[in-house]
Short mmCIF file of C-alpha atoms in Angstrom, two decimals:
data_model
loop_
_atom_site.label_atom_id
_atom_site.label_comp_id
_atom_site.label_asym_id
_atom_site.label_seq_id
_atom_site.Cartn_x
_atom_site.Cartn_y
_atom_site.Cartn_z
CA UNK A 5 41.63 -111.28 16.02
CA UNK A 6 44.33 -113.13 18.38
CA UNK A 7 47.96 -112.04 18.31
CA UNK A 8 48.94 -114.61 16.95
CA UNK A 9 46.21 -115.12 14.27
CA UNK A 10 47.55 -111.50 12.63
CA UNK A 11 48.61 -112.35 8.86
CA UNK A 12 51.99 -111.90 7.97
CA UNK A 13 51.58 -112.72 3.85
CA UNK A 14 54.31 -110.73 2.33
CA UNK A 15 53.30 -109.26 -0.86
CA UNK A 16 51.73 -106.13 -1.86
CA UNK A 17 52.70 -104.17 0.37
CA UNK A 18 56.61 -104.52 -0.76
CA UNK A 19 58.50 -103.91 2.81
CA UNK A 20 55.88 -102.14 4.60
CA UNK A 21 53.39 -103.27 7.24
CA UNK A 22 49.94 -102.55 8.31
CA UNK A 23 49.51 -102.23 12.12
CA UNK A 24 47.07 -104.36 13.43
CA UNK A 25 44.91 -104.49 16.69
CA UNK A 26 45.04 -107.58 17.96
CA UNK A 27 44.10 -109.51 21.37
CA UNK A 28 46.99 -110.14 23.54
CA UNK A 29 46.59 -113.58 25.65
CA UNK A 30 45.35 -111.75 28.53
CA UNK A 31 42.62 -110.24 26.58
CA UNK A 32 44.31 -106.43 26.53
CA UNK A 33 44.49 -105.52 23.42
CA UNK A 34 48.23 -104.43 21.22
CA UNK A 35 49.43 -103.43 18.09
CA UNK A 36 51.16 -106.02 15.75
CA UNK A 37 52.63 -105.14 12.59
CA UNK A 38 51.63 -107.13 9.48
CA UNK A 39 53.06 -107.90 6.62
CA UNK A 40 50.13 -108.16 4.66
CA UNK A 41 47.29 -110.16 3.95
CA UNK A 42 46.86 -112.95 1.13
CA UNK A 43 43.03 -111.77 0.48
CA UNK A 44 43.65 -108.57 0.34
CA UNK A 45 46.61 -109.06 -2.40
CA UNK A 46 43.54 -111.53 -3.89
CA UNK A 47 41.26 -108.53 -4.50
CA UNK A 48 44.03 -106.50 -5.59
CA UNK A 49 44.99 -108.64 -8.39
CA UNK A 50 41.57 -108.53 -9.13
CA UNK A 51 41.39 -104.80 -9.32
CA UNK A 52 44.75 -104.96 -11.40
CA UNK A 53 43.59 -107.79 -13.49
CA UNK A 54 40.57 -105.69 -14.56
CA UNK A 55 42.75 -102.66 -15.59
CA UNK A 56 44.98 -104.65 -17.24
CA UNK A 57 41.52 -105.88 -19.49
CA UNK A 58 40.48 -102.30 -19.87
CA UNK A 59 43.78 -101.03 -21.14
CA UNK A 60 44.38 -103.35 -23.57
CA UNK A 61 41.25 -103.26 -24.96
CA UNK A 62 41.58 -99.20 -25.47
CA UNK A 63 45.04 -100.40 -26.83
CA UNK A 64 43.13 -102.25 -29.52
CA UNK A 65 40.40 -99.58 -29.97
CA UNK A 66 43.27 -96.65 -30.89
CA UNK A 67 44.59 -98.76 -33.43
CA UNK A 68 41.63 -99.45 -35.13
CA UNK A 69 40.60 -96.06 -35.32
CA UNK A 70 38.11 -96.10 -32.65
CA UNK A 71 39.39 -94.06 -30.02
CA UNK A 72 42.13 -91.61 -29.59
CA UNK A 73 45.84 -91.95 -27.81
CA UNK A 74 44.30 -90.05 -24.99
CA UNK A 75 41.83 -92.67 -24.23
CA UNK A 76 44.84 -95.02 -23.98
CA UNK A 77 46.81 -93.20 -21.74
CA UNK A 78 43.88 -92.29 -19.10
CA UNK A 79 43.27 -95.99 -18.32
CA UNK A 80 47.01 -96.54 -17.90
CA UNK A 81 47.13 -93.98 -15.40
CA UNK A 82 43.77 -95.28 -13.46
CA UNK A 83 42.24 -92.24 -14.70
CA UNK A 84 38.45 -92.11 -15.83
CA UNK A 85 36.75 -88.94 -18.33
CA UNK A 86 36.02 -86.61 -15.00
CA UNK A 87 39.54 -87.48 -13.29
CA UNK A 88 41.40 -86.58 -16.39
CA UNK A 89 39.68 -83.76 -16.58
CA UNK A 90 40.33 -82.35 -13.20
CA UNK A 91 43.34 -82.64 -13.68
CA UNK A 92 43.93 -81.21 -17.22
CA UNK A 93 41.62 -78.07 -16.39
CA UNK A 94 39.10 -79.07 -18.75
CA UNK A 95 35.75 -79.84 -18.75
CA UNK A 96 34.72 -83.29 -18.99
CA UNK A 97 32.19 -83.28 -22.05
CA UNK A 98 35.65 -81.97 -23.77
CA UNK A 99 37.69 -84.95 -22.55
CA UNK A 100 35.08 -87.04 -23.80
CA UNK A 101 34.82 -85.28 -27.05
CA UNK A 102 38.69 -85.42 -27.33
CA UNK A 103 38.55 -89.19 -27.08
CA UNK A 104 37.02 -89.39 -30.66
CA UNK A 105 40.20 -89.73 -32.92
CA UNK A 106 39.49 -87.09 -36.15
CA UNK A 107 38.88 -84.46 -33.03
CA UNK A 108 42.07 -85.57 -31.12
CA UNK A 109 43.85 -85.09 -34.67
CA UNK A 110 43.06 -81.50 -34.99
CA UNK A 111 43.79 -80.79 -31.19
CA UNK A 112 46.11 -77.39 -30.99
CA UNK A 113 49.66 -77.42 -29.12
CA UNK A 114 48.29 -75.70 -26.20
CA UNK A 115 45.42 -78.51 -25.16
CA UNK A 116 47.90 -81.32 -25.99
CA UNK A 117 50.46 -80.32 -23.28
CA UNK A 118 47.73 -79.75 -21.02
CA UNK A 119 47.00 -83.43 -21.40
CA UNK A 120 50.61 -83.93 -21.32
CA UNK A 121 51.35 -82.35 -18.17
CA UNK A 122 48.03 -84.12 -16.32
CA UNK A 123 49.25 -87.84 -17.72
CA UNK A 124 52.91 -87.51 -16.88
CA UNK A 125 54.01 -87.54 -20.76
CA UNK A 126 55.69 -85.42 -23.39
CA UNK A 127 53.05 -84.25 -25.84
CA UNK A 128 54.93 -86.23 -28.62
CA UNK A 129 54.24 -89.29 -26.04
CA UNK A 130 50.96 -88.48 -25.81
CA UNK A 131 49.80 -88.63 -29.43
CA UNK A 132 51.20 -92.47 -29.54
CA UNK A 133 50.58 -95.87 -28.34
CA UNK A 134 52.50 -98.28 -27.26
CA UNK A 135 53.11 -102.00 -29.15
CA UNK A 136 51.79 -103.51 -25.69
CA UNK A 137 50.79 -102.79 -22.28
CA UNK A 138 52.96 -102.56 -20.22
CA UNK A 139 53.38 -104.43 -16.52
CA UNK A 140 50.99 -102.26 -14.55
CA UNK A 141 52.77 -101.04 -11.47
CA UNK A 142 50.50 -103.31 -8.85
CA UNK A 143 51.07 -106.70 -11.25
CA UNK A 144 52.80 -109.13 -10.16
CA UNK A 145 55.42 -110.65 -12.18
CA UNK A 146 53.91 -111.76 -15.08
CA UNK A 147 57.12 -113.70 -16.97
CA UNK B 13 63.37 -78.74 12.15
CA UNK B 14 60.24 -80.05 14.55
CA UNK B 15 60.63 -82.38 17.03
CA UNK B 16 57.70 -84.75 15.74
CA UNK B 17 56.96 -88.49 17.38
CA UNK B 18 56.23 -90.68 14.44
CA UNK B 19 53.94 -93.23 15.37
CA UNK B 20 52.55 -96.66 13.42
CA UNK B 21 48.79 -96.38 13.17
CA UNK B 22 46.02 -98.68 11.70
CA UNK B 23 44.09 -95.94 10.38
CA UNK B 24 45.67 -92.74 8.39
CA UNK B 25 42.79 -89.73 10.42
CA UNK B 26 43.02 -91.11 14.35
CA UNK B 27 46.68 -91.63 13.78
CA UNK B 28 47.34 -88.11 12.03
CA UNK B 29 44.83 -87.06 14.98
CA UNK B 30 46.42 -88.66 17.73
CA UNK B 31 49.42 -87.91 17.12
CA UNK B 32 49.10 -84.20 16.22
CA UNK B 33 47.45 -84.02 19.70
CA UNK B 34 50.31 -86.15 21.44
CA UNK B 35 52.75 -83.71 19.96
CA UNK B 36 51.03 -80.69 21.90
CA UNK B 37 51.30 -82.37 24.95
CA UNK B 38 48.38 -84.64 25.21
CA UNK B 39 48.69 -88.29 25.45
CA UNK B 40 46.33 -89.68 23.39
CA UNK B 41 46.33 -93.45 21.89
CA UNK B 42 44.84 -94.08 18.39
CA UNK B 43 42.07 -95.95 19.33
CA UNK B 44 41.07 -93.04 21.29
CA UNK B 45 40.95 -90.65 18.66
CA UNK B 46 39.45 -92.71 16.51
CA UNK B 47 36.24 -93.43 19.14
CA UNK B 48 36.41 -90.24 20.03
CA UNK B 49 36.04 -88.56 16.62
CA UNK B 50 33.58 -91.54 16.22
CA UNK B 51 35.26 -92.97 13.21
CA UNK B 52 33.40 -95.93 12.50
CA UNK B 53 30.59 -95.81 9.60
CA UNK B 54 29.22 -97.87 7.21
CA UNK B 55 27.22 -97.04 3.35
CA UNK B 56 26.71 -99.21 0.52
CA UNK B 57 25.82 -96.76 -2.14
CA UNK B 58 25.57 -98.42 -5.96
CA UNK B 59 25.26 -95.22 -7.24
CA UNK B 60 28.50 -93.65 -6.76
CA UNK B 61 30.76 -95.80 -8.82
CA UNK B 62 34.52 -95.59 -7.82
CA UNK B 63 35.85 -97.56 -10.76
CA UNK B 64 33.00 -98.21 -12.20
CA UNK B 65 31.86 -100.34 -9.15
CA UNK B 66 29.87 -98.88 -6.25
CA UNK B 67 31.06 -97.35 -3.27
CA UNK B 68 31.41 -99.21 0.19
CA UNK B 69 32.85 -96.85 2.85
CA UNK B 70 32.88 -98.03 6.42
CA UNK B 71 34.82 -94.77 7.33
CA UNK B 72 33.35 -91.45 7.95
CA UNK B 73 33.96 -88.56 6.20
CA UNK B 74 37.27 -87.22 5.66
CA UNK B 75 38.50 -84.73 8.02
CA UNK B 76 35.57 -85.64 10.19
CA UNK B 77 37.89 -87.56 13.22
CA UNK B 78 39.99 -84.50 13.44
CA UNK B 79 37.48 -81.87 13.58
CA UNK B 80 35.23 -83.92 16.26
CA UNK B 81 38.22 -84.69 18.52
CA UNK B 82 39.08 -81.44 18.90
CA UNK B 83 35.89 -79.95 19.13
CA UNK B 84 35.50 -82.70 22.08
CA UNK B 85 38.19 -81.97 23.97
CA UNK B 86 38.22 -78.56 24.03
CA UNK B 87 41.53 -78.46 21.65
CA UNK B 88 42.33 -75.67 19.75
CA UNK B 89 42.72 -75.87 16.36
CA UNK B 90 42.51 -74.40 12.17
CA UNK B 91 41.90 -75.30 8.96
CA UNK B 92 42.39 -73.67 5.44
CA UNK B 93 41.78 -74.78 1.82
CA UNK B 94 43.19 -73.22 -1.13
CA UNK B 95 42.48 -72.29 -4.77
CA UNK B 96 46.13 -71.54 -5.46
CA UNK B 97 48.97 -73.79 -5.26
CA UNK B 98 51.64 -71.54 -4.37
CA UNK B 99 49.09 -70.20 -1.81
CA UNK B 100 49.05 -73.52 0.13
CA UNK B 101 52.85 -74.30 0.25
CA UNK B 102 53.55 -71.00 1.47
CA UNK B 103 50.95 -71.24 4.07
CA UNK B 104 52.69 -74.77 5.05
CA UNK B 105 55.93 -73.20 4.99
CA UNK B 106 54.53 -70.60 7.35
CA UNK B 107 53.15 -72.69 9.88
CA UNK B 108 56.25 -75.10 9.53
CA UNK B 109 57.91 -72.10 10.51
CA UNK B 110 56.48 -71.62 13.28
CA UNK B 111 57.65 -75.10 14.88
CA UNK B 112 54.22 -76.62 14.05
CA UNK B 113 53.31 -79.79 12.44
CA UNK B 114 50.76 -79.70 10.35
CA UNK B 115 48.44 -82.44 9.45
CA UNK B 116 47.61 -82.62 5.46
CA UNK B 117 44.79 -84.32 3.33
CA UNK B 118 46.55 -85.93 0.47
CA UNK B 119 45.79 -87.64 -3.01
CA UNK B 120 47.59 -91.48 -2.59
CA UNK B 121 48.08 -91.60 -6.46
CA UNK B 122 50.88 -89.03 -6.25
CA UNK B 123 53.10 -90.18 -2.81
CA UNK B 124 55.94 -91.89 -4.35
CA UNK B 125 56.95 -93.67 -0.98
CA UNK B 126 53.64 -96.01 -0.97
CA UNK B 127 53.46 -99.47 -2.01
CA UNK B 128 52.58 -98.90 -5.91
CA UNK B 129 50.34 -102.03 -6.15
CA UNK B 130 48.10 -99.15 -3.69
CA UNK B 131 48.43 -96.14 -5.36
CA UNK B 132 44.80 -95.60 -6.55
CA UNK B 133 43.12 -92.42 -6.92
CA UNK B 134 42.12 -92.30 -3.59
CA UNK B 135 42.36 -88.29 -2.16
CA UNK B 136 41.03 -88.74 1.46
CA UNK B 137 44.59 -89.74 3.06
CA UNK B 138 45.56 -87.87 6.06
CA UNK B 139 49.49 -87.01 6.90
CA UNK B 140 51.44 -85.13 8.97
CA UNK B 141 54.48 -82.52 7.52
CA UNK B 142 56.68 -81.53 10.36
CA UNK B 143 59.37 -80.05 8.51
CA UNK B 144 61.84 -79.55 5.38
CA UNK B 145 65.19 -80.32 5.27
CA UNK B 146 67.19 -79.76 1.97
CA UNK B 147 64.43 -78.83 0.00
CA UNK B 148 62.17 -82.12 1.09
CA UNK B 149 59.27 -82.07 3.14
CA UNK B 150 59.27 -84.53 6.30
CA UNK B 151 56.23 -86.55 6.48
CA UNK B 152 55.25 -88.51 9.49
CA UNK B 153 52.81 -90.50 6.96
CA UNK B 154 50.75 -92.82 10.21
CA UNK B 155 50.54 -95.65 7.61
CA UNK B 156 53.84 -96.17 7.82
CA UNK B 157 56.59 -97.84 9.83
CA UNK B 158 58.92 -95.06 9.98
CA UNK B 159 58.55 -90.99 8.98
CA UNK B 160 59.47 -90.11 5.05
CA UNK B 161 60.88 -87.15 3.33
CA UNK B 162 58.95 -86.10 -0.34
CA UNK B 163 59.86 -83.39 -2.71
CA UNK B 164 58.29 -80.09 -3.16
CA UNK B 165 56.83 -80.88 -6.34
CA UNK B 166 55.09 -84.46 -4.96
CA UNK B 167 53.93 -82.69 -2.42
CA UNK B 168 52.18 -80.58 -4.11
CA UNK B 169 50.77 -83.47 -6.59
CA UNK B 170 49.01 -84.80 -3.71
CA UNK B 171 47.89 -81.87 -2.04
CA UNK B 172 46.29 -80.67 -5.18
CA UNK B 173 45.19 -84.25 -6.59
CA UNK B 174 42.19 -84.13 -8.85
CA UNK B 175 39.00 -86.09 -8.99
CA UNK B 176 36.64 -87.48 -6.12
CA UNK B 177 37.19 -86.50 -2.81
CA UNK B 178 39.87 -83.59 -4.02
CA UNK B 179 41.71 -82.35 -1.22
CA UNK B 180 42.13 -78.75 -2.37
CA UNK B 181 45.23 -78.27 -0.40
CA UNK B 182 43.58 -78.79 3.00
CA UNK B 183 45.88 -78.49 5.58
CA UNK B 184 44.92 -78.24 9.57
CA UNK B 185 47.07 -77.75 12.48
CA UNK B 186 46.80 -77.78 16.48
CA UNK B 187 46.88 -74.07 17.85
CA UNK B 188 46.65 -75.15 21.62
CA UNK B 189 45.64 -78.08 23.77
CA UNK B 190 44.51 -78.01 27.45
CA UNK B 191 46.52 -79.16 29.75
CA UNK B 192 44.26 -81.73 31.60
CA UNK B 193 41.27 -83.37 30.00
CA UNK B 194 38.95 -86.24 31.28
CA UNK B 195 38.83 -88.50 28.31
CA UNK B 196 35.57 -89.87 30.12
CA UNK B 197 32.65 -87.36 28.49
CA UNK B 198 34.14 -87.10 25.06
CA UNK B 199 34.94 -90.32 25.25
CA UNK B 200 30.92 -91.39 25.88
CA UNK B 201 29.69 -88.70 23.67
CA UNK B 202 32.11 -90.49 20.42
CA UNK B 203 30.70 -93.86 21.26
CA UNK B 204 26.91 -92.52 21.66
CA UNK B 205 27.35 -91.16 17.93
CA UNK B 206 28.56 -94.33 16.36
CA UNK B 207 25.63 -96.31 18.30
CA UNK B 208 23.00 -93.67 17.03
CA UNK B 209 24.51 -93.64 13.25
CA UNK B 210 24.48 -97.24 13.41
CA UNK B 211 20.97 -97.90 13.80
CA UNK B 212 19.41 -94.55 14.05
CA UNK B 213 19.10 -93.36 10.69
CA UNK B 214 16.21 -93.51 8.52
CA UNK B 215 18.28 -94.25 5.68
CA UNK B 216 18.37 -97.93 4.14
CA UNK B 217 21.64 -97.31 2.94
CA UNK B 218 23.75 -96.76 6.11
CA UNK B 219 24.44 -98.29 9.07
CA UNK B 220 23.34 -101.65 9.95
CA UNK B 221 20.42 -101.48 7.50
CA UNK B 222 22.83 -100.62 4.80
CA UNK B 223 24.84 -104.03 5.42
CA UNK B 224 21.16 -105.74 5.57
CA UNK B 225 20.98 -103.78 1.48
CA UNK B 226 24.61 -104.82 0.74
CA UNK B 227 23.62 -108.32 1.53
CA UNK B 228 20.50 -108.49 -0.30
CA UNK B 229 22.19 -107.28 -3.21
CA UNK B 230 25.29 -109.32 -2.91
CA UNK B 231 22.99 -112.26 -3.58
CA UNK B 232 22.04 -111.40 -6.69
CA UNK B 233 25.79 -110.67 -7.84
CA UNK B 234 26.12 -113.66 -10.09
CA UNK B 235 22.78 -113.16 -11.68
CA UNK B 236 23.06 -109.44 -12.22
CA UNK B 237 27.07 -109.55 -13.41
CA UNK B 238 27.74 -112.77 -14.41
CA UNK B 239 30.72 -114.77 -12.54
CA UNK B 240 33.46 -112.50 -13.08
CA UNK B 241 31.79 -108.83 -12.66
CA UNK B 242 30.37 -110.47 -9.72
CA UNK B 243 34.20 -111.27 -8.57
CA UNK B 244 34.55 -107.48 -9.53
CA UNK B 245 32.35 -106.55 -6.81
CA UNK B 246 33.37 -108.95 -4.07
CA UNK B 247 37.27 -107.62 -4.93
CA UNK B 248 35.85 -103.96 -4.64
CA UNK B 249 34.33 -104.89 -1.42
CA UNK B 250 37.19 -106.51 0.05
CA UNK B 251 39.69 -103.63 -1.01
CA UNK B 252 37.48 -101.38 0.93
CA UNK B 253 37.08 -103.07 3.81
CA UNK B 254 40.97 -104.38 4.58
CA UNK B 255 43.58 -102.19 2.74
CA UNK B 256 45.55 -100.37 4.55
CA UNK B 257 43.95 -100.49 7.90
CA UNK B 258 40.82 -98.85 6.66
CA UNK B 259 38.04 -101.01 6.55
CA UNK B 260 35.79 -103.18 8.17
CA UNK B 261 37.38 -105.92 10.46
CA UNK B 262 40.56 -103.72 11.41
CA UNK B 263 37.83 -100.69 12.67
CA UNK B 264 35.87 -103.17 14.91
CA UNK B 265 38.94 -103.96 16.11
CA UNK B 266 39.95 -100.70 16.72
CA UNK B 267 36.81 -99.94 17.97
CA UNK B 268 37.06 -102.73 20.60
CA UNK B 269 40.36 -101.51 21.62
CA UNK B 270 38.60 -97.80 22.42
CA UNK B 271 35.76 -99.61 24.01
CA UNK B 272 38.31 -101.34 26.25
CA UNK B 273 39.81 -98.42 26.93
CA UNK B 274 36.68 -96.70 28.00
CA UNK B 275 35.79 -99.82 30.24
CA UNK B 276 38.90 -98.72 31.94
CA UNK B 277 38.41 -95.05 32.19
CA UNK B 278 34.70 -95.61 33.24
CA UNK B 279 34.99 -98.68 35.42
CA UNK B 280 32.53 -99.87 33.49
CA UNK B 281 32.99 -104.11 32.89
CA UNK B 282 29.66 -104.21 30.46
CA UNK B 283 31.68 -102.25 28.23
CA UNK B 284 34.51 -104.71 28.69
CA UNK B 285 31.96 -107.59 27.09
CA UNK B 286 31.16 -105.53 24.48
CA UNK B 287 34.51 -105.11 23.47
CA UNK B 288 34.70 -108.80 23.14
CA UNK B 289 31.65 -109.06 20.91
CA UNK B 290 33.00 -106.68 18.58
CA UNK B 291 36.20 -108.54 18.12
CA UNK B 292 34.16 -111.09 17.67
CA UNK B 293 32.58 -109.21 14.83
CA UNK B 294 35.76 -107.72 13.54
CA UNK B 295 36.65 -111.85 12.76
CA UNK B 296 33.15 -112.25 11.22
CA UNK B 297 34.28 -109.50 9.14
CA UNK B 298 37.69 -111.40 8.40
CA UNK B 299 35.52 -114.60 7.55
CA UNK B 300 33.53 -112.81 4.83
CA UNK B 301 36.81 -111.61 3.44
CA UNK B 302 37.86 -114.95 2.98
CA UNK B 303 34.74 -116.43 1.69
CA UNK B 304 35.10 -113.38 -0.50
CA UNK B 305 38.33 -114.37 -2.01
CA UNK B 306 37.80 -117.87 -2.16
CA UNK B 307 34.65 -116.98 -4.55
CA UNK B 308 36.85 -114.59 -6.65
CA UNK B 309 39.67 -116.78 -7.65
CA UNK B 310 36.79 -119.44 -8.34
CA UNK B 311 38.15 -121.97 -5.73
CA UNK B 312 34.97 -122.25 -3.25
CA UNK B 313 34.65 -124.65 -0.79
CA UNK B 314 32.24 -126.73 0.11
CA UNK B 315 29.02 -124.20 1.15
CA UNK B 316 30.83 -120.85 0.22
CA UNK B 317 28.85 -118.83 -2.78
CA UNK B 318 27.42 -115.54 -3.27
CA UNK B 319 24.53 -116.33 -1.10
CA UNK B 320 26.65 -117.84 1.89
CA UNK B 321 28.80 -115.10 1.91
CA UNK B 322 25.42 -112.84 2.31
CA UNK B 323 24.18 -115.12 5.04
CA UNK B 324 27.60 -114.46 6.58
CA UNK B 325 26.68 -110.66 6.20
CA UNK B 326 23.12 -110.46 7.44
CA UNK B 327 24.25 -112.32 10.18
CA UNK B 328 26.86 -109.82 11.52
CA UNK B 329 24.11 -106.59 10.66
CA UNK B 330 21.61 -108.44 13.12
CA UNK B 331 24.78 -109.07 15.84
CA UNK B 332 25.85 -105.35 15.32
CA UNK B 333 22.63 -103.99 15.73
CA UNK B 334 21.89 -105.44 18.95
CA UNK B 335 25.51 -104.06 20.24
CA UNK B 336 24.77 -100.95 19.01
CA UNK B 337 21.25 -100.76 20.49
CA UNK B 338 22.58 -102.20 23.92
CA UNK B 339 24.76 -98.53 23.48
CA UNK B 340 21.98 -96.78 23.16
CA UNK B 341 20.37 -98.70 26.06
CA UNK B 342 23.35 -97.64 28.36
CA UNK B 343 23.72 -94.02 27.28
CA UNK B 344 21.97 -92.45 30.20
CA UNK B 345 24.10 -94.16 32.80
CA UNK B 346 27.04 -94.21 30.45
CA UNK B 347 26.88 -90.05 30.50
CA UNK B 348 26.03 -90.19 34.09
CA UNK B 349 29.19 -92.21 34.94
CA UNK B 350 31.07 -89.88 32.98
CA UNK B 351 30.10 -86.65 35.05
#
């Protein structure tokens, strides 16, 4: 890549750059800052677009019953059964079990804030959904 | 509070590396580091899904720059993991003490200074604390333009993030440097391991025979995932290779700028040429992105599909492989030179 070819695409990467190693017209090579690249904010979208799918369609799930809160608030937080679980201190066949609603429901205090404390949320948080999903922090504005 | 250089780096491990080691006293440049530590990789592997998708990594293993540059030029150094979390900060805040900076592996999810349309739950990030000032941590984070400060309680976040990859409060830190080194030998030895992992390996999924796999799967994208889980892929692919200065084209570059470097140091001009080629590459690289974006938003142009784009790829696995071998070829006289 020449100097001058480096892409300067402001976007995703808000006010920061990516250093770049370029050629120089003398064939030595430099580092250029960039301000981004349009196909990499492409494939992001992409990536956020596809969250965006998966959450809302967990959003739908909960409220008809199929899935618990928690399943809601993983995919929200880019989080899949093992992650969750890491992070709660629970094994993941539990997660999993604890996605199925009537077990959710009967969930004591303790395991709720541990859920709580992994996803960021009180536990009175955790055990609702919310009317829609909200922007997703890598969207774009979607007004 | 440590005197610490912050400088802008393309990748997060040779710039964490480099300038850990520039700190103690030896000049090293990024590109350096990361040929050195023989950085550059690549594995397709379908079977390890990171969302759901499969894995493309054209990096090595995490931590494996550092340990490799030191080990190569006689540096120095230690490393600790921990079970406990108060464990690790006091051992940071020990070694802080001691007017060292010390370089971290860090969860991305949890840094609250990164650009949020990045934070993923990716744990192999590399940055360097040199010190705390009113109860924040100073972080010299090489994917940055300028150094950061982080609370305690981040800090700990992504020390201790959860998941693939989970850092487990590694920490590692320079103990002493030699004064003088000859970059030459190390320098040879880092670019002899690349070649060899390259094309070496008996294993279909790395190297250049792993792009030859990726490519004869990415043809059959469409028909195994339909239009938009093959988009899915191509996106996946694309993120890996060019976000934040991991990934394919910017580590050819930075790979070209090493083997420049080495020309230099070696008085060597074949390894001059080579340098060009992989530039060259590096924009092949750049092309597929494109292609790859084009075919994701659904605006193709005329002659760009799933099948082009794996043309595109093939093609740069049978241009890399002869580079590569040509390595090989030279090693003898390479590691004589170097003596």
């Amino acid at each position: 890549m020449r100097k001058k070819d480096v892409p300067q695409d402001a976007g995703t990467l808000g006010p920061w750059h990516q250093v770049r190693y370029a050629v120089a017209d003398d064939g030595s090579y430099e580092l250029v800052p960039s301000a981004g690249w349009d196909v990499v904010d492409t494939a992001n979208a992409e990536a956020w677009a596809d969250i965006r799918e998966r959450a809302e369609s967990a959003l739908e799930r909960v409220r008809k019953g199929e899935l618990s809160p928690l399943a809601f608030h993983m995919v929200v937080r880019l989080m899949d059964d093992s992650i969750l679980a890491g992070y709660a201190g629970l094994a993941r066949w539990r997660v999993r079990r604890h996605l199925k609603p009537k077990v959710f429901a009967k969930l004591p205090q303790r395991i709720l804030i541990k859920y709580a404390q992994a996803l960021g949320l009180s536990p009175e948080e955790l055990c609702r959904v919310p009317e829609r999903v909200a922007p997703l922090p890598g969207e774009k504005d979607r007004a | 509070m440590i005197d610490f250089a912050h400088r802008h780096s393309a990748h997060c491990e040779s710039g964490a590396t480099a300038n850990l080691l520039a700190h103690h006293g030896m000049p090293l440049s990024e590109a350096m580091a990361f040929g050195i530590g023989a950085g550059l990789f690549f594995g397709h592997f379908p079977m390890v899904k990171v969302a759901g998708l499969p894995l493309t990594t054209f990096r090595n293993f995490v931590g494996g720059i550092f340990s490799r540059v030191t080990k190569r030029l006689g540096v120095r150094m230690s490393q600790r993991r921990f079970r406990s979390e108060d464990k690790g900060m006091a051992a940071l805040d020990e070694v802080l003490g001691q007017g060292i900076p010390v370089g971290l592996q860090a969860g991305v999810y949890w840094l609250p200074y990164f650009p949020p349309a990045l934070r993923h739950h990716f744990n192999a990030h590399n940055l360097v604390v040199y010190g705390k000032q009113d109860g924040e941590y100073l972080v010299s984070d090489p994917n940055l333009d300028v150094a950061m400060s982080i609370s305690a309680q981040d800090l700990v976040r992504a020390r201790f993030a959860k998941g693939p990859l989970a850092p487990k409060g590694r920490m590692y830190w320079v103990r002493s440097a030699p004064a003088n080194v000859d970059l030459r030998g190390p320098a040879v030895q880092g670019l002899v391991e690349v070649a060899r992992r390259m094309t070496f390996l008996p294993v279909p999924l790395i190297g250049t025979r792993g792009m030859r796999f990726l490519a004869r799967r990415m043809r059959c994208w469409p028909e195994w995932y339909g239009q938009r889980g093959a988009a899915r892929h191509m996106a996946q692919l694309i993120r890996m290779q060019e976000e934040i200065g991991t990934g394919g084209a910017g580590f050819r570059f930075i790979f070209a700028a090493f083997l420049q470097e080495t020309a230099g140091l070696l008085a060597e001009p074949r390894l001059t040429e080579l340098s060009a080629s992989f530039t060259a590459a590096g924009d092949a690289w750049r092309d597929l992105a494109l292609m790859g974006a084009r075919l994701c938003k659904g605006r193709a142009g005329q002659g760009e599909s799933y099948v082009a784009a794996a043309d595109l790829l093939e093609g740069l696995a049978g241009r890399e492989d002869r580079l590569f071998r040509e390595i090989r070829a030279m090693a003898p006289q390479l590691q004589a030179k170097a003596r």
